[in-house]
Amino acid sequence: MNRIDQKFIELRKVNRKAFIPFITAGDPDLAVTEDLVLALEKAGADIVELGVPFSDPMADGPVIQAASYRSLQQGTNLKKILDLVRRIRCHSQVPIALMSYYNPVFRFGEKDFVSEAVAAGVDGVIIPDLPAEEAVDLRREASARGLATIFFMAPTTPAARMKAVAAAATGFIYYVSVAGVTGARQAVAREIAARVRAVRKVTDKPVCVGFGVSTPQQAGEVARAADGVIVGSALVQLIHTHADQADLLECVSAFAASLARAVH
Amino acid sequence: MSFPDKNGHYGSFGGRFVPETLMALLMDLEQEFKKAQRDPAFRKEFAYYLREYAGRPTMLYPAQRLSRQLKTLKVYLKREDLLHTGAHKVNNTLGQILIARRMGKKRIIAETGAGQHGVATATVCALFGLTCVVYMGSEDIKRQALNVVRMRLLGATVVPVESGSKTLKDAMNEAIRDWVTHVKDTFYLIGTVAGPHPYPWMVREFQSVIGQEARRQFLAREKKLPDYLVACVGGGSNAMGLFHRFYNDKHVHMIGVEAAGHGLNTTAHAAALCKGQPGVLHGCKSSLLQDADGQVALAHSISAGLDYPGVGPEHAYYKETGRAAYVGVTDKEALDAASLLARTEGIIPALESAHAVAYLSKLAAKVKGKKSVIVCLSGRGDKDMGTIKDLLFS
């Protein structure tokens, strides 16, 4: 069974929510990313989202745009990230989802991407500019190989469309907390509980909330309503500011642990 | 068969590759546009503004001195350069602003490279009293300072974009980010036949007035259809505007001229069709300049309006099916053609349009007997005087 599905079964048994950190692979470099993934798992991450850098990250705010740019400057590409996952799998069984814009995956070849990702130990794929309608080929390949295809819902998604997205999604549903790009927000939308309830009316698949969650307090609030909480920009920023310091892993672990406690 | 299909595909190209937040809005926009097309009041209003405000129909001018010089070609120029704001862009901005009004949107955003689409958008926003925000790469702001002044004079806010290459593609990224964030009250007025469905289709329909007029005008004069259509292709809106109404006239050859920059065999060009690979950028699948990892490459052209690594999906489809041919013209050839047209006809073309003019000499050398050709003169050259001064007179 896919590690993401396995994880949600375990968590639901003990009525616990998932803490899902996002980091950009290759920022500051892939060796550090490897250490960071292992540190995040120790700090309480239930699933790790690894960002594949792209030249034109149109769904991302300034923090992840900059991280993506730095990573590309390091020569990071999809193949090297799959090699990284293979190395991580020597030490860890933490579920890993890749978050990539569509073009790097399309260029790699969807069929090759799915088979190589699964072989490397990737459990799911999240593609912010690929709605389910355009993902027919990818879904076919992914479902044949047991790779989760995680799709988005947003406050602007109409009820009828929610059903179609829920039917296409495997692993979990990524609920975008606010209309906008990734990045920290002052406050998490107050209506988030009501919105997640609306999603639950159309599906019993896990619903995880991301975009704008940056503090343990916000993460705790969201965790009360959702099955999981995704925190990206706040972590990516912290990694960047400590990138060349000896206490990088320590700082990131401490922050991740505080988020994990709030979520759990 | 008419394109696009119901999901916005042109063969394997087109589609809607956008964040989920925008999907419902795109579907609403498609419905609204369909309704507008069927609504006689909308068609009348659009025709009114094209005629009374933009200055349509534009002339189809027989370029006699140029034709004599080219010997084997009888050249007609479709004079989009004579439109208000100086380019074909206003055909589309007028159409979209009327749609935005029907949808009750109060805030208009746009991206611009050379500033022509930004000016055309700021113009129609001023005309209808709507808020206008234009995203423009900070590099382009430096290169096209006069157009920035024009936009500001028209009341638009010009937002410098500092991310990525600081040019058109980054301006488009930033416009999309704004759109995702202000999806409820904001209308994204895209300037070319690219972006997610329904934009490539909607922009084509608004620009098709070019080909519709040209076809009628040519038939009236020559009692037959032209042998060739030639237009420059950046995103491809003036070319699609000219080509589309001739699609079923199978003996009319269509040629799109891309910016070959320093040459098609260098890395400094913007020839997404001649040299690109299938890819997805800014909401649609099309032909794209990119590296082996699928990272988008930087484009180069002397003409800021062609300086974009992608192209409209319908052009990719025309190329794949062979309905149109696509060729490249270098910076230098375009510059020479601007001179040639200025001196033979007294018409100074935009450097974008000069690419189309430049291809005529190559075409003239290839054809047998005397052939007729309509060239889309998509814009006038005033905006390029700084570039021309630097390259030719200093």
XYZ file of C-alpha atoms in Angstrom:
658
model
C 0.000 0.000 0.000
C 1.019 3.571 -0.757
C 2.771 5.135 2.272
C 0.440 8.167 2.212
C -2.702 6.010 2.422
C -1.046 3.885 5.120
C -0.198 7.027 7.093
C -3.767 8.358 7.070
C -5.118 4.975 8.159
C -2.707 4.972 11.120
C -3.475 8.597 12.011
C -7.234 8.110 11.834
C -6.999 5.120 14.165
C -5.538 7.337 16.884
C -7.579 10.364 15.821
C -4.478 12.364 14.995
C -3.909 14.990 12.292
C -1.079 15.042 9.779
C 1.711 17.612 9.859
C 2.985 18.092 6.300
C 6.011 20.355 5.867
C 6.977 21.607 2.403
C 10.544 22.410 1.436
C 12.077 23.277 -1.929
C 14.442 20.507 -3.017
C 17.918 21.828 -3.773
C 17.719 24.946 -1.589
C 20.399 25.506 -0.430
C 21.524 22.227 -2.065
C 20.389 18.616 -2.400
C 22.714 17.260 0.303
C 21.176 19.641 2.844
C 17.692 18.763 1.563
C 18.441 15.120 2.395
C 19.414 16.061 5.973
C 16.372 18.324 6.254
C 13.919 15.597 5.242
C 15.321 13.244 7.868
C 15.287 16.026 10.474
C 11.693 16.915 9.625
C 10.643 13.292 10.057
C 12.313 13.192 13.489
C 10.595 16.462 14.400
C 7.205 14.904 13.762
C 6.447 15.300 10.047
C 3.883 12.741 8.896
C 4.351 13.393 5.180
C 7.039 15.504 3.502
C 6.315 17.601 0.449
C 9.353 18.196 -1.748
C 9.156 21.115 -4.161
C 10.612 20.663 -7.643
C 11.954 24.057 -8.774
C 10.495 25.705 -11.873
C 11.503 28.799 -13.821
C 7.967 30.245 -13.761
C 6.258 29.362 -10.461
C 3.000 31.227 -11.033
C 1.145 29.832 -7.990
C 3.899 30.783 -5.561
C 4.567 33.894 -3.526
C 7.969 35.585 -3.217
C 9.501 33.169 -0.657
C 9.063 29.991 -2.694
C 9.799 31.820 -5.966
C 13.176 32.818 -4.548
C 13.885 29.316 -3.216
C 12.983 27.853 -6.593
C 15.364 30.260 -8.299
C 18.221 29.430 -5.896
C 17.649 25.727 -6.412
C 17.743 26.063 -10.214
C 21.006 27.985 -9.879
C 22.366 24.861 -8.155
C 21.460 22.797 -11.226
C 18.620 20.933 -9.536
C 16.329 18.953 -11.811
C 13.710 16.251 -11.516
C 16.163 13.420 -12.091
C 18.465 14.608 -9.297
C 15.462 14.941 -6.988
C 14.433 11.360 -7.726
C 18.005 10.298 -6.890
C 17.664 12.217 -3.631
C 14.456 10.363 -2.756
C 16.222 7.079 -3.501
C 18.974 8.056 -1.022
C 16.414 9.093 1.615
C 14.729 5.704 1.255
C 17.919 4.056 2.574
C 17.176 5.692 5.940
C 13.518 6.534 6.101
C 10.027 5.415 5.170
C 8.431 8.848 5.644
C 5.774 9.359 2.945
C 7.037 11.767 0.276
C 4.996 13.788 -2.201
C 6.636 15.774 -4.993
C 5.167 19.151 -5.778
C 6.042 20.210 -9.303
C 4.664 22.480 -11.948
C 3.470 20.520 -14.920
C 6.097 21.345 -17.535
C 9.065 19.562 -15.907
C 6.882 16.442 -15.544
C 5.491 16.748 -19.074
C 8.993 17.167 -20.500
C 10.281 14.185 -18.495
C 7.427 12.169 -20.002
C 4.459 11.294 -17.811
C 4.891 7.556 -18.128
C 8.630 7.668 -17.394
C 8.052 10.105 -14.566
C 5.503 7.876 -12.845
C 7.550 4.703 -13.141
C 10.828 6.344 -12.085
C 9.184 8.238 -9.222
C 7.595 5.066 -7.861
C 10.865 3.175 -8.261
C 12.687 5.915 -6.335
C 10.165 5.739 -3.488
C 7.915 8.742 -4.174
C 4.367 8.264 -2.895
C 2.417 11.113 -4.402
C 2.505 14.002 -6.841
C 0.986 17.458 -6.523
C 0.869 19.650 -9.630
C -0.612 23.099 -8.985
C -1.153 23.966 -12.658
C -2.655 20.627 -13.667
C -6.389 20.390 -12.983
C -7.902 16.894 -13.028
C -9.420 17.501 -16.497
C -5.968 17.830 -18.051
C -4.491 14.972 -16.014
C -6.187 12.017 -17.719
C -2.925 10.411 -18.919
C -1.053 11.082 -15.702
C -3.887 9.664 -13.591
C -3.986 6.506 -15.689
C -0.247 5.936 -15.331
C -0.226 6.881 -11.646
C -3.133 4.678 -10.655
C -1.577 1.702 -12.449
C 1.635 2.163 -10.429
C 0.118 3.200 -7.086
C 1.329 6.812 -7.128
C -1.118 9.181 -5.438
C -2.369 12.108 -7.542
C -3.252 14.867 -5.123
C -5.591 17.534 -6.542
C -6.609 20.918 -5.230
C -9.866 22.436 -4.079
C -10.234 26.146 -3.407
C -12.840 28.475 -1.922
C -13.837 29.255 -5.527
C -14.494 25.593 -6.426
C -18.253 25.126 -7.013
C -19.999 22.190 -5.341
C -20.486 20.239 -8.573
C -16.813 20.543 -9.415
C -15.805 19.467 -5.890
C -17.308 16.058 -6.605
C -15.286 15.646 -9.791
C -12.049 16.751 -8.112
C -12.682 14.442 -5.149
C -13.281 11.526 -7.507
C -9.975 12.172 -9.302
C -7.869 12.734 -6.175
C -5.971 9.946 -4.430
C -3.817 10.233 -1.299
C -5.499 13.364 0.001
C -7.244 16.517 -1.149
C -5.195 19.698 -0.965
C -7.507 22.446 0.181
C -6.228 25.954 -0.599
C -7.207 28.042 2.429
C -7.446 31.349 0.574
C -7.600 32.580 -3.000
C -4.014 33.565 -3.677
C -0.446 32.371 -3.946
C 1.662 30.511 -1.374
C 3.036 32.535 1.524
C 2.403 33.538 5.115
C -0.844 35.321 6.002
C -1.681 37.327 9.107
C -4.718 35.238 9.837
C -6.064 31.973 8.513
C -9.498 32.331 6.981
C -12.074 32.049 9.733
C -14.440 30.111 7.491
C -11.932 27.291 7.076
C -13.865 24.879 9.335
C -17.087 25.451 7.399
C -15.271 25.019 4.091
C -13.658 21.759 5.090
C -17.082 20.525 6.262
C -18.424 21.310 2.778
C -15.653 19.202 1.242
C -16.424 16.338 3.607
C -19.997 16.288 2.278
C -18.683 15.117 -1.096
C -15.811 12.854 -0.040
C -14.372 10.825 2.820
C -10.820 11.190 1.460
C -8.432 13.052 3.791
C -8.556 16.850 3.425
C -5.342 18.764 4.119
C -5.179 22.550 4.223
C -2.326 24.674 2.976
C -1.405 28.178 1.696
C -0.849 30.863 4.315
C -0.334 28.678 7.392
C 2.873 29.863 9.040
C 2.671 29.675 12.858
C 2.020 26.863 15.349
C -1.112 28.723 16.472
C -2.524 28.848 12.916
C -1.513 25.228 12.341
C -3.340 24.189 15.508
C -6.504 26.045 14.474
C -6.512 24.458 11.024
C -5.799 20.987 12.434
C -9.048 21.105 14.407
C -10.987 21.205 11.124
C -8.795 19.305 8.644
C -7.024 15.944 8.425
C -3.695 17.581 7.833
C -1.903 20.915 7.721
C 0.684 21.938 5.127
C 3.296 24.542 6.065
C 5.670 25.723 3.348
C 6.834 29.325 3.021
C 7.569 29.826 6.740
C 9.892 26.801 6.726
C 11.486 27.706 3.407
C 12.206 31.210 4.708
C 13.743 29.826 7.889
C 15.924 27.455 5.880
C 17.100 30.332 3.720
C 17.997 32.642 6.615
C 19.973 29.857 8.335
C 21.318 28.238 5.162
C 24.986 28.888 5.852
C 24.828 28.593 9.625
C 25.846 25.646 11.754
C 22.511 25.600 13.575
C 20.389 25.147 10.417
C 19.104 21.647 11.213
C 18.595 22.525 14.865
C 16.518 25.633 14.088
C 14.424 23.928 11.443
C 13.850 20.913 13.709
C 12.770 23.123 16.602
C 10.302 25.079 14.458
C 8.984 21.914 12.798
C 8.551 20.269 16.192
C 6.512 23.231 17.436
C 4.273 22.982 14.360
C 3.964 19.212 14.772
C 2.939 19.568 18.428
C 0.288 22.121 17.487
C -1.094 19.861 14.760
C -0.944 16.615 16.732
C -14.135 20.796 -37.909
C -13.973 23.918 -35.813
C -11.517 24.563 -33.016
C -11.171 24.633 -30.084
C -13.061 21.593 -28.738
C -15.158 21.884 -25.585
C -12.132 21.737 -23.291
C -10.271 24.360 -25.258
C -7.972 22.009 -27.142
C -6.570 22.505 -30.628
C -5.475 18.977 -31.381
C -3.023 18.180 -28.592
C -2.474 21.878 -27.756
C -4.363 24.476 -25.711
C -6.356 23.501 -22.630
C -6.500 24.998 -19.149
C -3.354 24.562 -17.049
C -4.047 26.874 -14.128
C -4.365 26.759 -10.347
C -7.704 25.385 -9.156
C -8.696 28.805 -7.788
C -9.086 30.062 -11.378
C -10.933 27.105 -12.886
C -14.478 28.168 -12.006
C -13.786 31.691 -13.191
C -12.490 30.452 -16.557
C -15.617 28.373 -16.993
C -17.790 31.406 -16.180
C -15.814 33.518 -18.617
C -16.287 30.937 -21.347
C -20.061 30.920 -20.780
C -20.195 34.711 -20.705
C -18.244 34.953 -23.949
C -20.497 32.386 -25.648
C -23.554 34.336 -24.543
C -22.057 37.598 -25.761
C -21.282 36.108 -29.179
C -24.940 35.150 -29.592
C -26.201 38.497 -28.315
C -26.937 40.981 -31.136
C -26.629 43.865 -28.655
C -23.071 42.813 -27.822
C -22.100 42.410 -31.465
C -23.544 45.826 -32.235
C -21.729 47.455 -29.326
C -18.393 45.846 -30.291
C -18.822 46.899 -33.930
C -19.696 50.421 -32.783
C -16.475 50.843 -30.791
C -14.324 49.243 -33.493
C -15.730 51.698 -36.025
C -16.180 54.919 -34.065
C -13.362 54.620 -31.542
C -10.650 52.400 -33.026
C -11.098 53.492 -36.639
C -12.167 50.356 -38.507
C -12.264 49.190 -41.171
C -8.558 49.636 -41.788
C -7.344 49.975 -45.351
C -5.986 47.199 -47.481
C -3.317 49.187 -49.254
C -1.669 48.047 -52.501
C 2.033 48.695 -51.928
C 2.995 49.435 -55.526
C 6.587 50.629 -55.159
C 7.391 47.754 -52.828
C 5.740 45.308 -55.242
C 7.759 46.673 -58.159
C 10.919 46.227 -56.160
C 10.011 42.652 -55.187
C 9.068 41.886 -58.823
C 7.282 38.553 -58.283
C 4.900 39.699 -55.533
C 1.871 41.945 -55.577
C 1.803 43.155 -51.971
C -1.193 44.450 -50.059
C -0.713 45.881 -46.580
C -3.474 45.447 -44.018
C -3.075 48.733 -42.182
C -3.664 47.816 -38.521
C -0.986 50.405 -37.749
C -3.550 53.100 -38.472
C -5.814 52.067 -35.608
C -6.170 54.158 -32.463
C -3.201 53.430 -30.162
C -1.170 52.393 -33.216
C -1.576 48.640 -33.365
C -4.048 45.773 -33.732
C -4.041 45.246 -29.941
C -7.043 47.555 -29.469
C -9.360 45.156 -31.374
C -8.906 42.700 -28.533
C -8.869 45.106 -25.596
C -12.172 46.630 -26.762
C -13.744 43.180 -27.026
C -12.520 41.998 -23.640
C -13.411 45.201 -21.820
C -17.002 44.812 -23.012
C -17.003 41.249 -21.644
C -15.523 42.479 -18.341
C -18.334 45.025 -18.089
C -20.944 42.355 -18.725
C -19.412 40.328 -15.883
C -19.503 43.336 -13.571
C -15.723 43.388 -13.033
C -14.378 46.740 -11.869
C -10.664 46.087 -11.829
C -8.683 45.208 -14.939
C -5.188 43.738 -14.925
C -2.888 43.113 -17.869
C 0.669 42.111 -18.667
C 2.757 43.920 -21.216
C 6.149 43.492 -22.863
C 6.718 46.342 -25.303
C 3.901 48.267 -23.681
C 1.554 48.128 -26.701
C -0.972 45.857 -25.044
C -0.558 47.781 -21.784
C -1.354 51.030 -23.585
C -4.306 49.464 -25.417
C -5.639 48.162 -22.086
C -5.078 51.449 -20.235
C -6.875 53.170 -23.121
C -10.062 51.110 -22.919
C -10.026 51.281 -19.107
C -9.936 55.073 -19.373
C -12.726 54.932 -21.945
C -14.976 53.020 -19.546
C -13.738 54.419 -16.245
C -12.316 51.154 -14.889
C -9.308 50.643 -12.616
C -6.274 49.429 -14.580
C -3.147 47.720 -13.254
C -0.450 46.752 -15.763
C 2.399 44.369 -14.894
C 5.605 45.059 -16.774
C 9.107 43.639 -16.331
C 11.524 46.189 -14.918
C 13.865 45.546 -17.886
C 11.052 46.375 -20.308
C 10.150 49.475 -18.296
C 13.661 50.739 -18.999
C 13.526 49.784 -22.687
C 10.036 51.189 -23.304
C 9.960 54.260 -21.096
C 7.627 56.237 -23.361
C 4.900 53.611 -23.252
C 5.116 53.647 -19.459
C 4.435 57.384 -19.572
C 1.497 56.802 -21.918
C -0.034 54.223 -19.575
C 0.405 56.489 -16.559
C -1.078 59.441 -18.427
C -4.087 57.246 -19.203
C -4.524 56.645 -15.479
C -3.121 53.119 -15.224
C -0.889 51.872 -12.427
C 2.249 50.293 -13.892
C 3.744 47.696 -11.540
C 7.413 46.868 -12.164
C 8.125 43.129 -12.028
C 11.503 42.255 -10.551
C 11.266 38.461 -10.611
C 12.939 36.071 -13.069
C 14.166 37.679 -16.280
C 12.171 40.878 -15.551
C 10.510 40.742 -18.973
C 7.163 39.737 -20.492
C 6.978 36.152 -19.221
C 7.608 37.313 -15.650
C 5.049 40.087 -16.040
C 2.569 37.386 -17.034
C 3.494 35.259 -13.987
C 2.882 38.264 -11.758
C -0.419 39.121 -13.451
C -1.582 35.542 -12.876
C -0.570 35.790 -9.180
C -2.590 39.003 -8.853
C -5.523 37.337 -10.612
C -5.474 34.298 -8.292
C -5.434 36.658 -5.305
C -8.219 39.000 -6.510
C -10.237 36.487 -8.452
C -13.656 37.855 -7.395
C -13.463 41.446 -8.638
C -10.649 41.317 -11.193
C -10.672 40.668 -14.930
C -7.411 39.563 -16.533
C -7.212 41.133 -19.973
C -4.728 38.899 -21.829
C -3.082 40.510 -24.843
C -2.554 37.571 -27.167
C -3.956 34.250 -28.373
C -2.291 32.390 -25.489
C -3.173 31.658 -21.862
C -5.797 29.212 -20.602
C -9.023 28.471 -22.499
C -11.123 30.484 -23.370
C -8.518 33.216 -23.962
C -6.835 31.885 -27.132
C -10.265 31.411 -28.672
C -11.768 34.670 -27.404
C -8.792 36.779 -28.501
C -8.812 35.067 -31.900
C -12.480 35.896 -32.329
C -11.912 39.560 -31.454
C -8.901 39.803 -33.771
C -10.588 37.912 -36.618
C -12.012 41.203 -37.803
C -8.596 41.700 -39.456
C -8.940 38.683 -41.749
C -12.637 39.170 -42.266
C -12.094 42.685 -43.609
C -8.959 41.762 -45.547
C -10.707 38.856 -47.267
C -13.650 41.037 -48.310
C -11.396 43.910 -49.421
C -9.117 41.662 -51.428
C -12.030 39.890 -53.124
C -13.585 43.234 -54.053
C -10.367 44.438 -55.701
C -8.950 41.285 -57.222
C -12.060 39.110 -57.686
C -10.110 36.200 -56.201
C -8.353 35.259 -52.975
C -4.695 36.031 -52.254
C -1.991 33.391 -52.751
C -0.237 34.201 -49.460
C -0.889 35.701 -46.042
C 2.135 36.858 -44.064
C 2.165 38.087 -40.463
C 4.619 38.263 -37.594
C 4.152 35.885 -34.663
C 5.116 36.583 -31.064
C 2.147 35.318 -29.077
C 0.459 35.347 -32.457
C -2.660 37.493 -32.173
C -2.315 39.595 -35.318
C -1.354 36.526 -37.341
C -4.277 34.494 -36.007
C -6.531 37.509 -36.584
C -5.493 37.577 -40.249
C -5.314 33.804 -40.810
C -8.387 32.460 -39.156
C -11.088 33.588 -41.584
C -9.029 32.066 -44.417
C -8.687 28.701 -42.656
C -11.036 26.916 -45.059
C -9.582 28.588 -48.159
C -7.129 25.743 -48.553
C -5.222 27.241 -51.478
C -4.358 30.387 -49.488
C -0.887 29.836 -47.989
C -0.349 31.167 -44.482
C 3.102 32.117 -43.262
C 3.862 33.182 -39.708
C 7.153 35.004 -39.224
C 8.904 34.519 -35.902
C 11.710 36.572 -34.421
C 14.968 34.774 -35.186
C 16.922 37.348 -33.151
C 20.631 36.749 -33.756
C 19.779 33.668 -35.827
C 17.790 30.435 -35.482
C 20.990 28.510 -34.823
C 21.939 30.684 -31.853
C 20.235 30.694 -28.435
C 19.229 34.348 -28.833
C 15.875 34.212 -30.611
C 12.159 34.003 -29.860
C 11.155 31.366 -32.406
C 8.913 29.187 -30.253
C 7.432 27.377 -33.260
C 10.548 26.987 -35.413
C 12.767 25.897 -32.527
C 10.527 25.025 -29.562
C 9.238 21.766 -28.124
C 5.743 20.982 -26.820
C 5.373 22.416 -23.326
C 3.061 24.132 -20.856
C 3.414 27.752 -19.798
C 0.913 30.363 -18.622
C -2.107 28.127 -18.803
C -1.801 26.388 -22.153
C 0.042 23.600 -23.901
C 1.837 24.862 -26.964
C 5.274 25.053 -28.506
C 7.778 26.451 -26.029
C 11.439 27.456 -25.832
C 12.773 25.364 -22.956
C 15.709 23.277 -21.813
C 15.876 19.497 -21.471
C 14.501 19.737 -17.896
C 11.417 21.672 -18.957
C 12.672 24.985 -17.580
C 11.504 27.863 -19.736
C 14.269 29.493 -21.785
C 14.752 33.212 -22.182
C 13.722 34.622 -25.518
C 15.469 37.364 -27.436
C 14.276 39.734 -30.102
C 15.069 43.294 -31.146
C 11.328 43.752 -30.952
C 10.004 43.635 -27.389
C 6.564 42.595 -28.657
C 7.970 39.311 -30.027
C 10.268 38.669 -27.064
C 8.326 35.747 -25.535
C 9.331 32.050 -25.242
C 5.838 30.706 -25.936
C 3.196 31.117 -28.637
C -0.563 30.688 -28.970
C -1.679 27.026 -29.052
C -3.668 27.359 -32.275
C -0.480 28.297 -34.108
C 1.187 25.152 -32.740
C -1.767 23.243 -34.127
C -1.580 24.959 -37.538
C 2.100 24.104 -37.674
C 1.591 20.487 -36.656
C -1.140 19.977 -39.246
C 0.711 21.924 -41.918
C -2.082 24.464 -42.373
C 0.415 27.294 -41.845
C 4.176 27.488 -42.226
C 6.416 29.296 -39.751
C 9.728 30.900 -40.577
C 12.280 33.098 -38.821
C 13.581 36.575 -39.599
C 16.607 37.997 -37.762
C 16.905 41.311 -35.920
C 19.012 42.683 -38.748
C 16.634 41.572 -41.500
C 13.732 43.166 -39.622
C 15.628 46.405 -39.198
C 16.476 46.471 -42.920
C 12.838 45.810 -43.770
C 11.702 48.721 -41.590
C 14.029 50.927 -43.648
C 12.837 49.428 -46.917
C 9.150 49.991 -46.174
C 9.801 53.506 -44.905
C 11.665 54.423 -48.094
C 9.518 52.658 -50.682
C 6.065 53.397 -49.261
C 6.510 56.149 -46.694
C 5.227 53.835 -43.976
C 7.248 53.220 -40.818
C 6.298 49.830 -39.400
C 6.662 48.606 -35.834
C 9.719 46.340 -35.554
C 7.316 43.444 -34.919
C 5.534 44.043 -38.223
C 8.873 44.663 -39.949
C 9.573 40.935 -39.447
C 6.619 40.145 -41.705
C 7.783 42.686 -44.289
C 11.313 41.230 -44.177
C 10.077 37.796 -45.165
C 8.674 39.182 -48.438
C 12.115 39.326 -50.082
C 12.661 35.647 -49.259
C 9.202 34.745 -50.504
C 9.698 36.800 -53.688
C 12.786 34.751 -54.517
C 10.874 31.480 -54.088
C 7.607 31.947 -55.980
C 7.080 31.196 -59.641
C 5.206 33.746 -61.746
C 3.403 36.666 -60.119
C 1.759 35.972 -56.734
C -0.393 38.092 -54.469
C 0.174 38.503 -50.757
C -1.533 40.234 -47.851
C 0.851 41.345 -45.116
C -0.528 42.284 -41.742
C 1.072 45.575 -40.836
C 0.168 45.068 -37.201
C 1.588 48.267 -35.718
C 3.299 51.530 -36.422
C 6.912 52.258 -35.641
C 6.775 55.366 -33.447
C 7.480 53.371 -30.290
C 10.680 51.942 -31.803
C 12.390 55.220 -32.671
C 14.739 54.901 -29.685
C 15.940 51.466 -30.845
C 16.192 52.585 -34.472
C 18.129 55.705 -33.519
C 20.639 53.644 -31.530
C 21.099 51.037 -34.245
C 20.931 53.034 -37.467
C 21.761 56.658 -36.724
C 24.396 56.783 -34.018
